[in-house]
Amino acid sequence: MVQYQGEPLISVGILTDKKIKFELYGEYSSYGFKRMFSGRYEAEIIDDMIICKGEDEKIEITNEIIFEPQEPDNESFVIRDVIIGVKFHWERKEKQRFTHSLKLIKDNGKITAINIVPIEKYLMSVISSEMSAKCSMQLLKTTAVVSRSWLLAQIEKSKSIKSEHTNYKSGYQSEDELIKWYDREDHKLFDVCADDHCQRYQGVTNMTSDAVRKAVEQTTGVVLLENDKILDARFSKSCGGITESFENVWEPIKHPSLTSVFDYKFIADDYDDDFSKEENAVKWIKGNPPAFCNTTDPKILNQILLDYDQETKDFYRWKVNFTQAQISDLIKRKSGLDFGQIRDLIPIERGFSSRIIRLKIVGTKKTLTIGKELEIRRTFSETHLYSSAFFVEKFGELDGVPEKFILHGAGWGHGVGLCQIGAAVMAEQGYQFDEIATHYFKNAKLKKIY
């Protein structure tokens, strides 16, 4: 049984760049320096050293430096030009404010800025960044438990990989296939990053809600457990009616509490969920099955879809159009491979939610099967396709080469674990946070571990 003596500290990667501009508001100390630090600084790598230039001082550091506040809850620091929404359609730069410690470390010729912060303070920011503070208390508490579980599971997993000297693999490749999955194990210098790759974290910039603070405090230390281990809990925007199983999106390890569930009180009668048969997948995606996340209620959607997400209106069912020129160019640029003109897109394997796990791309110059779901989503969009649960319509074939493709899809995100929009609907209908959590994470148990 995992048990912590007290609230853990975590390290969050905020920004990696050639130059980092930051401001210390308050009195900050640093090991090895007798004086205190305050004011504006610019850090960059010069001659393999970190050089921090202040208004009237210059600090030279060999590898890393940590600035620690005298009063962590009352003092803060600002980092300028933090990129949010990396590679998404709403990518932009922001000035962000953080509390607790700032670490600067060399990272392959650049500098990485890291915030070292207590986990509960981190969660208050994550929940504020991920959704509106107007969310119901039960949804906020559910999100706190899921986010806390995911974070601590990642830290435990990293410890295990390091202690066992495991050579972690995140894909495989052959002449005919390229199968990759993306997780947070590509972070070596910190526990998690601050963007959607892990969990959206913007320091105290968005921490304005008393409700978020109460939700985190009322669930402090509570996590989901699976076989006495912290569950690697996941969440996405909309499952599309059925959640996906962990092993179909990430490493091929089955988790009893991360298996597929119908996102409703009962199973839809009119559909066959054996999606190994393509006609069943097409019917499911074409249809409008009942589900908690099948809602257009603006009151509920405004809880989940923040300003930069609300450019997306159709998420339960959606479609994307491509001309031949558009899709062949897009696939070439995103995959780095020249398939020529695209003849066909063939689902080879689907998951339990109808998400495609392996997709064969048939071109005039090359044929290759790609996966898993995020690799597919990245290949078919300038940013990220809403999900890999789609079927393909082709139009106007000439010599076996279609002139147009339409992708008809379902859901938004990987679909594993908590469906955020579905959970918001459940909370509005009166479900308690423990009921919501155990609906999406079958066989999991809730336990306070610190």
CSV table of C-alpha atoms in Angstrom, one decimal:
chain,number,residue,atom,x,y,z
A,1,MET,CA,0.0,0.0,0.0
A,2,VAL,CA,1.4,3.4,-1.0
A,3,GLN,CA,1.4,5.9,1.9
A,4,TYR,CA,3.0,9.3,2.1
A,5,GLN,CA,4.3,10.9,5.4
A,6,GLY,CA,3.1,14.3,4.2
A,7,GLU,CA,2.2,16.3,1.2
A,8,PRO,CA,4.7,15.7,-1.6
A,9,LEU,CA,6.5,18.4,-3.6
A,10,ILE,CA,6.5,18.1,-7.4
A,11,SER,CA,8.6,19.7,-10.1
A,12,VAL,CA,6.8,21.2,-13.1
A,13,GLY,CA,8.6,22.1,-16.3
A,14,ILE,CA,7.3,25.6,-17.3
A,15,LEU,CA,9.4,26.7,-20.2
A,16,THR,CA,12.5,25.6,-22.2
A,17,ASP,CA,14.2,28.3,-24.3
A,18,LYS,CA,17.5,29.9,-25.2
A,19,LYS,CA,16.6,32.9,-23.0
A,20,ILE,CA,14.3,33.1,-20.0
A,21,LYS,CA,13.0,36.3,-18.6
A,22,PHE,CA,11.8,36.2,-15.0
A,23,GLU,CA,11.0,38.4,-12.1
A,24,LEU,CA,11.3,37.6,-8.4
A,25,TYR,CA,8.8,39.4,-6.2
A,26,GLY,CA,10.0,39.1,-2.6
A,27,GLU,CA,13.2,37.9,-0.9
A,28,TYR,CA,14.6,34.7,-2.5
A,29,SER,CA,17.6,32.8,-1.3
A,30,SER,CA,19.8,30.3,-3.2
A,31,TYR,CA,22.2,27.7,-1.9
A,32,GLY,CA,25.8,28.9,-2.0
A,33,PHE,CA,24.9,32.6,-2.1
A,34,LYS,CA,24.8,34.8,1.1
A,35,ARG,CA,22.7,37.5,-0.4
A,36,MET,CA,19.0,37.5,-1.3
A,37,PHE,CA,17.6,37.9,-4.8
A,38,SER,CA,14.8,40.1,-6.0
A,39,GLY,CA,13.8,41.9,-9.2
A,40,ARG,CA,14.1,41.3,-12.9
A,41,TYR,CA,16.5,38.8,-14.5
A,42,GLU,CA,17.3,37.4,-17.9
A,43,ALA,CA,19.0,33.9,-18.0
A,44,GLU,CA,20.8,32.4,-21.0
A,45,ILE,CA,23.6,29.9,-21.8
A,46,ILE,CA,27.0,31.5,-22.5
A,47,ASP,CA,30.1,29.3,-22.8
A,48,ASP,CA,28.2,26.4,-21.4
A,49,MET,CA,27.3,28.3,-18.2
A,50,ILE,CA,23.9,29.7,-17.1
A,51,ILE,CA,24.3,33.5,-16.9
A,52,CYS,CA,21.6,35.3,-14.9
A,53,LYS,CA,21.7,39.1,-15.5
A,54,GLY,CA,19.9,41.3,-13.0
A,55,GLU,CA,19.5,45.1,-13.1
A,56,ASP,CA,22.8,45.6,-11.3
A,57,GLU,CA,24.3,42.1,-11.0
A,58,LYS,CA,25.4,39.0,-12.9
A,59,ILE,CA,25.3,35.4,-11.6
A,60,GLU,CA,27.2,32.5,-13.2
A,61,ILE,CA,26.0,29.0,-12.6
A,62,THR,CA,27.6,25.7,-13.8
A,63,ASN,CA,24.5,23.6,-14.1
A,64,GLU,CA,21.5,24.6,-12.1
A,65,ILE,CA,20.2,27.1,-9.5
A,66,ILE,CA,17.2,27.1,-7.2
A,67,PHE,CA,15.6,30.4,-6.0
A,68,GLU,CA,13.6,29.7,-2.7
A,69,PRO,CA,11.2,32.3,-1.3
A,70,GLN,CA,11.3,33.2,2.4
A,71,GLU,CA,7.5,33.2,2.5
A,72,PRO,CA,6.3,30.7,-0.1
A,73,ASP,CA,2.6,31.5,0.1
A,74,ASN,CA,3.1,35.3,0.0
A,75,GLU,CA,5.9,35.8,-2.4
A,76,SER,CA,5.9,34.9,-6.1
A,77,PHE,CA,7.8,35.0,-9.3
A,78,VAL,CA,6.8,35.7,-12.9
A,79,ILE,CA,8.0,34.0,-16.1
A,80,ARG,CA,7.5,35.9,-19.3
A,81,ASP,CA,6.6,34.4,-22.7
A,82,VAL,CA,5.4,31.0,-21.5
A,83,ILE,CA,3.9,29.1,-24.4
A,84,ILE,CA,0.5,27.5,-23.7
A,85,GLY,CA,-1.4,25.2,-26.1
A,86,VAL,CA,1.8,23.9,-27.7
A,87,LYS,CA,1.1,22.8,-31.2
A,88,PHE,CA,-2.7,23.3,-30.7
A,89,HIS,CA,-4.8,25.8,-32.8
A,90,TRP,CA,-4.9,28.3,-29.9
A,91,GLU,CA,-1.1,28.3,-29.1
A,92,ARG,CA,0.0,31.6,-27.6
A,93,LYS,CA,2.5,33.2,-25.2
A,94,GLU,CA,1.6,34.4,-21.7
A,95,LYS,CA,3.2,36.0,-18.7
A,96,GLN,CA,2.5,33.7,-15.8
A,97,ARG,CA,3.0,34.0,-12.0
A,98,PHE,CA,4.0,31.1,-9.7
A,99,THR,CA,4.6,30.6,-6.0
A,100,HIS,CA,7.2,28.5,-4.1
A,101,SER,CA,10.6,27.7,-5.7
A,102,LEU,CA,12.1,28.4,-9.2
A,103,LYS,CA,14.7,26.1,-10.6
A,104,LEU,CA,16.8,26.9,-13.7
A,105,ILE,CA,18.7,24.0,-15.2
A,106,LYS,CA,20.8,23.5,-18.4
A,107,ASP,CA,19.0,21.4,-21.0
A,108,ASN,CA,20.9,20.7,-24.3
A,109,GLY,CA,22.1,24.2,-24.9
A,110,LYS,CA,18.9,25.8,-23.6
A,111,ILE,CA,17.5,26.6,-20.1
A,112,THR,CA,14.5,24.9,-18.5
A,113,ALA,CA,12.6,26.8,-15.9
A,114,ILE,CA,11.0,24.5,-13.3
A,115,ASN,CA,8.5,25.3,-10.6
A,116,ILE,CA,8.9,23.2,-7.4
A,117,VAL,CA,5.6,23.3,-5.6
A,118,PRO,CA,3.4,21.3,-3.1
A,119,ILE,CA,1.0,19.0,-5.0
A,120,GLU,CA,-2.2,20.5,-3.5
A,121,LYS,CA,-1.2,24.0,-4.7
A,122,TYR,CA,-0.4,22.5,-8.1
A,123,LEU,CA,-3.8,20.9,-8.3
A,124,MET,CA,-5.6,24.2,-7.5
A,125,SER,CA,-3.9,25.7,-10.5
A,126,VAL,CA,-4.5,22.7,-12.8
A,127,ILE,CA,-8.2,22.5,-12.1
A,128,SER,CA,-8.5,26.3,-12.6
A,129,SER,CA,-6.6,26.0,-15.8
A,130,GLU,CA,-8.4,23.0,-17.2
A,131,MET,CA,-12.0,24.2,-16.5
A,132,SER,CA,-14.2,27.0,-15.4
A,133,ALA,CA,-14.3,27.9,-11.7
A,134,LYS,CA,-18.1,27.9,-12.2
A,135,CYS,CA,-18.1,24.1,-12.2
A,136,SER,CA,-20.2,22.2,-9.7
A,137,MET,CA,-18.4,21.2,-6.5
A,138,GLN,CA,-18.8,17.5,-7.3
A,139,LEU,CA,-17.1,17.9,-10.7
A,140,LEU,CA,-14.3,19.9,-9.1
A,141,LYS,CA,-13.8,17.3,-6.4
A,142,THR,CA,-13.8,14.5,-9.0
A,143,THR,CA,-11.2,16.3,-11.1
A,144,ALA,CA,-9.0,16.9,-8.0
A,145,VAL,CA,-9.0,13.2,-7.2
A,146,VAL,CA,-8.3,12.1,-10.8
A,147,SER,CA,-5.5,14.7,-11.4
A,148,ARG,CA,-3.9,13.8,-8.0
A,149,SER,CA,-4.0,10.1,-8.8
A,150,TRP,CA,-2.5,10.6,-12.3
A,151,LEU,CA,0.3,12.8,-11.0
A,152,LEU,CA,1.4,10.6,-8.2
A,153,ALA,CA,1.1,7.5,-10.5
A,154,GLN,CA,3.5,9.2,-12.9
A,155,ILE,CA,6.0,9.9,-10.1
A,156,GLU,CA,5.8,6.4,-8.8
A,157,LYS,CA,6.3,5.0,-12.4
A,158,SER,CA,9.4,7.2,-12.9
A,159,LYS,CA,10.9,6.0,-9.7
A,160,SER,CA,10.2,2.4,-10.7
A,161,ILE,CA,11.8,2.9,-14.2
A,162,LYS,CA,14.9,4.5,-12.7
A,163,SER,CA,15.3,2.0,-9.8
A,164,GLU,CA,14.9,-1.0,-12.1
A,165,HIS,CA,17.0,0.6,-14.9
A,166,THR,CA,14.2,-0.2,-17.3
A,167,ASN,CA,14.7,0.7,-20.9
A,168,TYR,CA,11.2,2.1,-21.4
A,169,LYS,CA,9.9,1.8,-25.0
A,170,SER,CA,7.1,3.9,-26.5
A,171,GLY,CA,6.6,2.2,-29.8
A,172,TYR,CA,7.9,-0.1,-32.5
A,173,GLN,CA,8.6,0.1,-36.2
A,174,SER,CA,8.9,-2.3,-39.1
A,175,GLU,CA,9.0,-1.9,-42.8
A,176,ASP,CA,5.2,-2.0,-42.9
A,177,GLU,CA,4.2,-0.3,-39.6
A,178,LEU,CA,5.0,2.7,-37.4
A,179,ILE,CA,3.4,2.4,-34.0
A,180,LYS,CA,4.0,5.0,-31.4
A,181,TRP,CA,2.4,6.2,-28.2
A,182,TYR,CA,3.1,9.4,-26.3
A,183,ASP,CA,3.3,9.7,-22.5
A,184,ARG,CA,5.0,11.8,-20.0
A,185,GLU,CA,8.1,9.5,-19.6
A,186,ASP,CA,9.9,11.8,-22.1
A,187,HIS,CA,10.4,14.3,-19.3
A,188,LYS,CA,13.7,13.6,-17.6
A,189,LEU,CA,14.4,16.9,-15.7
A,190,PHE,CA,11.0,17.3,-14.0
A,191,ASP,CA,7.9,15.3,-13.0
A,192,VAL,CA,5.4,16.9,-15.4
A,193,CYS,CA,5.2,19.7,-17.9
A,194,ALA,CA,2.8,22.6,-17.7
A,195,ASP,CA,0.9,22.1,-20.9
A,196,ASP,CA,-1.7,19.7,-22.2
A,197,HIS,CA,0.9,17.0,-22.9
A,198,CYS,CA,0.6,16.4,-19.1
A,199,GLN,CA,-1.9,18.7,-17.3
A,200,ARG,CA,-2.5,22.3,-18.1
A,201,TYR,CA,-0.8,24.3,-15.3
A,202,GLN,CA,-0.5,28.1,-15.2
A,203,GLY,CA,0.7,28.8,-11.7
A,204,VAL,CA,-1.4,31.3,-9.7
A,205,THR,CA,-2.4,33.1,-12.9
A,206,ASN,CA,-5.8,31.5,-13.0
A,207,MET,CA,-6.3,30.6,-9.3
A,208,THR,CA,-9.2,32.9,-8.6
A,209,SER,CA,-11.9,30.5,-7.3
A,210,ASP,CA,-12.7,29.8,-3.7
A,211,ALA,CA,-14.7,26.7,-5.0
A,212,VAL,CA,-11.6,25.2,-6.5
A,213,ARG,CA,-9.6,25.7,-3.3
A,214,LYS,CA,-12.4,24.0,-1.3
A,215,ALA,CA,-12.7,21.1,-3.7
A,216,VAL,CA,-8.9,20.4,-3.4
A,217,GLU,CA,-8.9,20.9,0.4
A,218,GLN,CA,-11.9,18.6,0.9
A,219,THR,CA,-10.2,15.8,-1.0
A,220,THR,CA,-6.6,16.4,0.1
A,221,GLY,CA,-4.6,13.2,-0.2
A,222,VAL,CA,-7.5,11.2,-1.7
A,223,VAL,CA,-6.5,9.1,-4.7
A,224,LEU,CA,-7.9,6.2,-6.8
A,225,LEU,CA,-6.3,2.9,-6.1
A,226,GLU,CA,-6.1,-0.3,-8.2
A,227,ASN,CA,-4.7,-3.4,-6.4
A,228,ASP,CA,-3.3,-1.1,-3.6
A,229,LYS,CA,-1.3,0.9,-6.2
A,230,ILE,CA,-2.1,4.5,-7.2
A,231,LEU,CA,-4.2,4.3,-10.4
A,232,ASP,CA,-2.8,6.0,-13.5
A,233,ALA,CA,-6.0,7.9,-13.9
A,234,ARG,CA,-6.6,9.7,-17.2
A,235,PHE,CA,-9.1,12.2,-18.6
A,236,SER,CA,-10.2,13.7,-21.9
A,237,LYS,CA,-12.8,16.1,-23.1
A,238,SER,CA,-15.4,13.8,-24.6
A,239,CYS,CA,-15.3,10.0,-25.0
A,240,GLY,CA,-18.0,10.1,-27.7
A,241,GLY,CA,-20.3,7.7,-25.9
A,242,ILE,CA,-17.9,4.9,-24.9
A,243,THR,CA,-14.6,5.3,-23.1
A,244,GLU,CA,-11.4,3.6,-24.4
A,245,SER,CA,-9.1,1.1,-22.7
A,246,PHE,CA,-5.6,2.2,-21.6
A,247,GLU,CA,-3.7,-0.4,-23.5
A,248,ASN,CA,-5.2,0.8,-26.8
A,249,VAL,CA,-3.8,4.3,-26.4
A,250,TRP,CA,-0.5,3.9,-24.4
A,251,GLU,CA,1.8,1.1,-23.4
A,252,PRO,CA,0.2,-2.4,-24.0
A,253,ILE,CA,-0.5,-3.1,-20.3
A,254,LYS,CA,-4.1,-3.7,-19.2
A,255,HIS,CA,-5.5,-2.0,-16.1
A,256,PRO,CA,-8.8,-3.4,-14.7
A,257,SER,CA,-9.9,0.2,-13.7
A,258,LEU,CA,-9.0,1.7,-17.1
A,259,THR,CA,-11.2,-0.4,-19.3
A,260,SER,CA,-14.0,0.7,-21.6
A,261,VAL,CA,-17.4,1.8,-20.1
A,262,PHE,CA,-20.6,3.0,-21.7
A,263,ASP,CA,-21.0,6.7,-20.8
A,264,TYR,CA,-24.6,6.3,-19.6
A,265,LYS,CA,-27.0,4.7,-17.2
A,266,PHE,CA,-27.7,1.9,-19.7
A,267,ILE,CA,-26.2,0.5,-22.9
A,268,ALA,CA,-27.7,1.8,-26.1
A,269,ASP,CA,-29.9,-1.0,-27.6
A,270,ASP,CA,-29.6,-0.1,-31.3
A,271,TYR,CA,-25.9,-0.5,-31.6
A,272,ASP,CA,-23.5,-3.4,-31.8
A,273,ASP,CA,-20.2,-2.5,-30.0
A,274,ASP,CA,-18.1,-5.1,-31.8
A,275,PHE,CA,-16.1,-2.5,-33.6
A,276,SER,CA,-13.8,-5.1,-35.2
A,277,LYS,CA,-16.7,-5.1,-37.8
A,278,GLU,CA,-16.3,-1.9,-39.7
A,279,GLU,CA,-20.1,-1.6,-40.3
A,280,ASN,CA,-20.7,-1.4,-36.6
A,281,ALA,CA,-18.2,1.4,-36.1
A,282,VAL,CA,-19.7,3.3,-39.0
A,283,LYS,CA,-23.2,3.0,-37.6
A,284,TRP,CA,-22.0,4.1,-34.1
A,285,ILE,CA,-20.1,7.1,-35.4
A,286,LYS,CA,-23.0,8.1,-37.8
A,287,GLY,CA,-25.5,7.7,-34.9
A,288,ASN,CA,-26.5,9.9,-32.0
A,289,PRO,CA,-26.5,7.4,-29.1
A,290,PRO,CA,-27.5,8.6,-25.6
A,291,ALA,CA,-24.5,9.4,-23.4
A,292,PHE,CA,-23.7,11.7,-20.5
A,293,CYS,CA,-21.3,13.6,-22.8
A,294,ASN,CA,-24.0,14.0,-25.5
A,295,THR,CA,-25.0,17.5,-24.5
A,296,THR,CA,-25.3,20.9,-26.1
A,297,ASP,CA,-26.2,22.6,-22.8
A,298,PRO,CA,-24.2,25.8,-22.7
A,299,LYS,CA,-24.3,26.0,-18.9
A,300,ILE,CA,-22.5,22.6,-18.7
A,301,LEU,CA,-20.1,23.2,-21.7
A,302,ASN,CA,-19.0,26.5,-20.3
A,303,GLN,CA,-17.7,24.7,-17.2
A,304,ILE,CA,-15.4,22.5,-19.3
A,305,LEU,CA,-14.6,24.5,-22.4
A,306,LEU,CA,-12.5,27.5,-21.5
A,307,ASP,CA,-12.2,30.5,-23.9
A,308,TYR,CA,-9.5,29.0,-26.1
A,309,ASP,CA,-11.3,25.7,-26.3
A,310,GLN,CA,-14.7,27.1,-27.2
A,311,GLU,CA,-13.6,27.5,-30.8
A,312,THR,CA,-14.7,23.9,-30.9
A,313,LYS,CA,-18.5,23.5,-31.0
A,314,ASP,CA,-19.0,20.0,-32.5
A,315,PHE,CA,-17.2,17.4,-30.4
A,316,TYR,CA,-19.7,14.6,-29.8
A,317,ARG,CA,-20.0,14.0,-33.6
A,318,TRP,CA,-17.9,16.0,-36.1
A,319,LYS,CA,-16.5,15.8,-39.7
A,320,VAL,CA,-13.5,17.1,-41.5
A,321,ASN,CA,-13.2,17.6,-45.3
A,322,PHE,CA,-10.0,17.2,-47.4
A,323,THR,CA,-9.2,17.6,-51.0
A,324,GLN,CA,-6.7,15.2,-52.5
A,325,ALA,CA,-4.1,17.9,-52.6
A,326,GLN,CA,-4.8,18.9,-49.0
A,327,ILE,CA,-4.6,15.4,-47.5
A,328,SER,CA,-1.6,14.2,-49.4
A,329,ASP,CA,0.3,17.4,-48.5
A,330,LEU,CA,-0.7,17.3,-44.9
A,331,ILE,CA,0.3,13.6,-44.5
A,332,LYS,CA,3.6,14.3,-46.1
A,333,ARG,CA,4.4,17.2,-43.9
A,334,LYS,CA,3.2,15.7,-40.6
A,335,SER,CA,4.7,12.2,-41.1
A,336,GLY,CA,7.8,13.3,-43.0
A,337,LEU,CA,7.1,10.5,-45.5
A,338,ASP,CA,6.1,10.9,-49.2
A,339,PHE,CA,3.1,8.7,-49.8
A,340,GLY,CA,2.3,10.3,-53.1
A,341,GLN,CA,-1.4,10.7,-53.8
A,342,ILE,CA,-3.6,9.1,-51.2
A,343,ARG,CA,-5.6,6.2,-52.5
A,344,ASP,CA,-7.2,4.9,-49.3
A,345,LEU,CA,-7.3,5.1,-45.5
A,346,ILE,CA,-8.1,1.7,-44.1
A,347,PRO,CA,-8.8,1.0,-40.3
A,348,ILE,CA,-6.8,-2.1,-39.4
A,349,GLU,CA,-7.7,-2.2,-35.7
A,350,ARG,CA,-10.2,-0.3,-33.6
A,351,GLY,CA,-10.5,0.0,-29.8
A,352,PHE,CA,-13.5,-0.5,-27.7
A,353,SER,CA,-14.7,3.1,-28.3
A,354,SER,CA,-14.4,2.7,-32.1
A,355,ARG,CA,-11.1,4.7,-32.0
A,356,ILE,CA,-8.7,3.5,-34.6
A,357,ILE,CA,-5.5,2.0,-33.1
A,358,ARG,CA,-3.9,1.1,-36.4
A,359,LEU,CA,-4.6,2.8,-39.7
A,360,LYS,CA,-3.2,1.8,-43.1
A,361,ILE,CA,-2.4,4.7,-45.4
A,362,VAL,CA,-2.3,3.6,-49.0
A,363,GLY,CA,-0.6,6.0,-51.4
A,364,THR,CA,0.6,5.9,-55.0
A,365,LYS,CA,4.3,5.9,-53.7
A,366,LYS,CA,4.1,4.2,-50.3
A,367,THR,CA,1.8,2.2,-48.0
A,368,LEU,CA,2.3,2.2,-44.3
A,369,THR,CA,0.2,1.3,-41.2
A,370,ILE,CA,0.5,3.9,-38.4
A,371,GLY,CA,-0.7,4.1,-34.8
A,372,LYS,CA,-1.6,4.6,-32.0
A,373,GLU,CA,-4.4,7.1,-31.7
A,374,LEU,CA,-2.3,10.3,-31.1
A,375,GLU,CA,0.1,9.5,-34.0
A,376,ILE,CA,-3.0,9.2,-36.2
A,377,ARG,CA,-4.5,12.4,-34.8
A,378,ARG,CA,-1.2,14.3,-35.4
A,379,THR,CA,-0.9,12.9,-38.9
A,380,PHE,CA,-4.3,14.1,-40.0
A,381,SER,CA,-4.4,17.6,-38.6
A,382,GLU,CA,-2.2,20.7,-38.4
A,383,THR,CA,-2.6,20.4,-34.6
A,384,HIS,CA,-4.5,17.4,-33.3
A,385,LEU,CA,-7.6,15.8,-35.0
A,386,TYR,CA,-10.4,15.6,-32.4
A,387,SER,CA,-10.1,11.9,-32.0
A,388,SER,CA,-9.1,8.8,-33.9
A,389,ALA,CA,-12.7,7.5,-33.8
A,390,PHE,CA,-13.6,8.2,-37.4
A,391,PHE,CA,-14.6,6.5,-40.7
A,392,VAL,CA,-13.7,7.7,-44.1
A,393,GLU,CA,-15.8,8.6,-47.1
A,394,LYS,CA,-14.1,9.0,-50.5
A,395,PHE,CA,-15.5,10.9,-53.5
A,396,GLY,CA,-14.7,11.3,-57.2
A,397,GLU,CA,-12.1,8.5,-57.9
A,398,LEU,CA,-10.0,8.9,-61.0
A,399,ASP,CA,-7.6,6.0,-61.7
A,400,GLY,CA,-8.1,4.8,-58.1
A,401,VAL,CA,-7.2,8.2,-56.6
A,402,PRO,CA,-10.1,10.0,-54.8
A,403,GLU,CA,-10.6,13.7,-55.4
A,404,LYS,CA,-12.0,14.3,-51.9
A,405,PHE,CA,-12.1,12.6,-48.4
A,406,ILE,CA,-14.5,13.3,-45.5
A,407,LEU,CA,-13.6,12.0,-42.1
A,408,HIS,CA,-16.7,11.5,-39.9
A,409,GLY,CA,-15.7,11.3,-36.2
A,410,ALA,CA,-16.8,10.9,-32.6
A,411,GLY,CA,-15.5,12.4,-29.4
A,412,TRP,CA,-12.6,14.7,-28.5
A,413,GLY,CA,-9.4,13.3,-27.0
A,414,HIS,CA,-8.1,9.9,-26.3
A,415,GLY,CA,-11.2,8.8,-24.5
A,416,VAL,CA,-9.5,6.9,-21.6
A,417,GLY,CA,-10.8,7.3,-18.1
A,418,LEU,CA,-12.8,10.3,-17.0
A,419,CYS,CA,-14.9,11.9,-19.7
A,420,GLN,CA,-14.9,15.6,-18.6
A,421,ILE,CA,-18.1,16.6,-20.3
A,422,GLY,CA,-19.8,13.5,-19.2
A,423,ALA,CA,-18.7,14.0,-15.7
A,424,ALA,CA,-20.0,17.6,-15.8
A,425,VAL,CA,-23.4,16.3,-16.8
A,426,MET,CA,-23.4,13.7,-14.1
A,427,ALA,CA,-22.6,16.3,-11.5
A,428,GLU,CA,-25.5,18.5,-12.8
A,429,GLN,CA,-27.8,15.5,-12.4
A,430,GLY,CA,-26.8,15.1,-8.7
A,431,TYR,CA,-24.2,12.4,-8.8
A,432,GLN,CA,-21.5,12.7,-6.0
A,433,PHE,CA,-17.8,12.8,-6.8
A,434,ASP,CA,-17.2,9.3,-5.6
A,435,GLU,CA,-20.0,8.0,-7.8
A,436,ILE,CA,-18.7,9.9,-10.9
A,437,ALA,CA,-15.2,8.5,-10.3
A,438,THR,CA,-16.2,4.9,-9.9
A,439,HIS,CA,-18.5,5.2,-13.0
A,440,TYR,CA,-15.5,5.9,-15.2
A,441,PHE,CA,-12.9,3.9,-13.2
A,442,LYS,CA,-14.4,0.5,-12.7
A,443,ASN,CA,-13.1,-1.5,-9.8
A,444,ALA,CA,-11.0,1.4,-8.4
A,445,LYS,CA,-11.2,2.4,-4.8
A,446,LEU,CA,-10.9,5.8,-3.2
A,447,LYS,CA,-8.4,6.2,-0.3
A,448,LYS,CA,-6.7,9.1,1.6
A,449,ILE,CA,-2.9,8.4,1.5
A,450,TYR,CA,-1.6,11.6,3.2
